[in-house]
mmCIF file of C-alpha atoms in Angstrom:
data_model
loop_
_atom_site.group_PDB
_atom_site.id
_atom_site.type_symbol
_atom_site.label_atom_id
_atom_site.label_comp_id
_atom_site.label_asym_id
_atom_site.label_seq_id
_atom_site.Cartn_x
_atom_site.Cartn_y
_atom_site.Cartn_z
ATOM 1 C CA MET T 1 -61.860 -70.061 100.994
ATOM 2 C CA VAL T 2 -61.479 -66.605 102.475
ATOM 3 C CA ILE T 3 -60.035 -64.903 100.017
ATOM 4 C CA SER T 4 -62.247 -66.270 97.572
ATOM 5 C CA VAL T 5 -65.436 -65.624 99.627
ATOM 6 C CA ALA T 6 -64.309 -61.388 100.558
ATOM 7 C CA LYS T 7 -63.873 -60.664 96.595
ATOM 8 C CA HIS T 8 -67.338 -63.273 95.492
ATOM 9 C CA TYR T 9 -69.059 -60.472 97.653
ATOM 10 C CA GLN T 10 -67.211 -57.913 96.353
ATOM 11 C CA GLN T 11 -65.258 -57.198 99.437
ATOM 12 C CA ASP T 12 -61.866 -56.620 97.876
ATOM 13 C CA MET T 13 -60.485 -54.891 101.187
ATOM 14 C CA HIS T 14 -61.518 -57.588 103.519
ATOM 15 C CA ALA T 15 -59.570 -59.844 101.064
ATOM 16 C CA GLY T 16 -56.332 -58.721 102.737
ATOM 17 C CA ILE T 17 -57.211 -57.255 106.243
ATOM 18 C CA ILE T 18 -58.696 -61.072 106.709
ATOM 19 C CA PRO T 19 -55.004 -63.225 106.342
ATOM 20 C CA ALA T 20 -53.752 -59.792 108.147
ATOM 21 C CA THR T 21 -55.124 -60.340 110.808
ATOM 22 C CA PHE T 22 -55.204 -63.918 111.185
ATOM 23 C CA SER T 23 -50.689 -63.650 110.496
ATOM 24 C CA THR T 24 -50.681 -61.039 113.912
ATOM 25 C CA GLY T 25 -52.809 -63.471 115.931
ATOM 26 C CA SER T 26 -50.564 -66.502 115.265
ATOM 27 C CA PHE T 27 -47.636 -64.023 116.140
ATOM 28 C CA VAL T 28 -48.446 -62.188 119.169
ATOM 29 C CA GLY T 29 -49.087 -66.325 120.437
ATOM 30 C CA GLY T 30 -46.216 -67.390 119.051
ATOM 31 C CA LEU T 31 -45.364 -64.510 121.535
ATOM 32 C CA ILE T 32 -47.155 -65.463 124.290
ATOM 33 C CA TYR T 33 -46.204 -69.354 123.766
ATOM 34 C CA GLY T 34 -42.673 -69.032 123.499
ATOM 35 C CA HIS T 35 -42.376 -66.646 126.522
ATOM 36 C CA ARG T 36 -43.741 -69.181 128.817
ATOM 37 C CA THR T 37 -41.350 -71.554 131.020
ATOM 38 C CA TRP T 38 -42.592 -74.431 130.237
ATOM 39 C CA SER T 39 -42.305 -77.499 133.166
ATOM 40 C CA GLY T 40 -41.082 -80.587 132.654
ATOM 41 C CA THR T 41 -38.773 -82.460 129.938
ATOM 42 C CA ALA T 42 -39.638 -81.438 126.611
ATOM 43 C CA THR T 43 -40.543 -85.346 126.002
ATOM 44 C CA ARG T 44 -43.536 -85.825 128.733
ATOM 45 C CA GLN T 45 -44.349 -82.297 126.612
ATOM 46 C CA LEU T 46 -43.995 -83.931 123.535
ATOM 47 C CA ILE T 47 -47.447 -86.770 125.858
ATOM 48 C CA VAL T 48 -49.303 -84.481 127.106
ATOM 49 C CA ALA T 49 -49.289 -82.361 124.179
ATOM 50 C CA THR T 50 -50.428 -85.681 121.340
ATOM 51 C CA ALA T 51 -52.324 -87.355 124.354
ATOM 52 C CA ALA T 52 -54.592 -83.892 124.748
ATOM 53 C CA PHE T 53 -54.823 -83.275 119.884
ATOM 54 C CA LEU T 54 -55.728 -86.949 120.789
ATOM 55 C CA GLY T 55 -58.355 -86.542 122.655
ATOM 56 C CA GLY T 56 -59.903 -83.372 120.874
#
């Protein structure tokens, strides 16, 4: 959708920059997340993450 909006407003350059920015942010976030040491067992982490997701 973002790409089609950029093309609609004749901002073709943004049609490539916007997804690249999102993917770079995801990559950096993944590196930071992977570098962190998490406490507790994997089962407990899954339960807490699921509860947080459902809680909104």
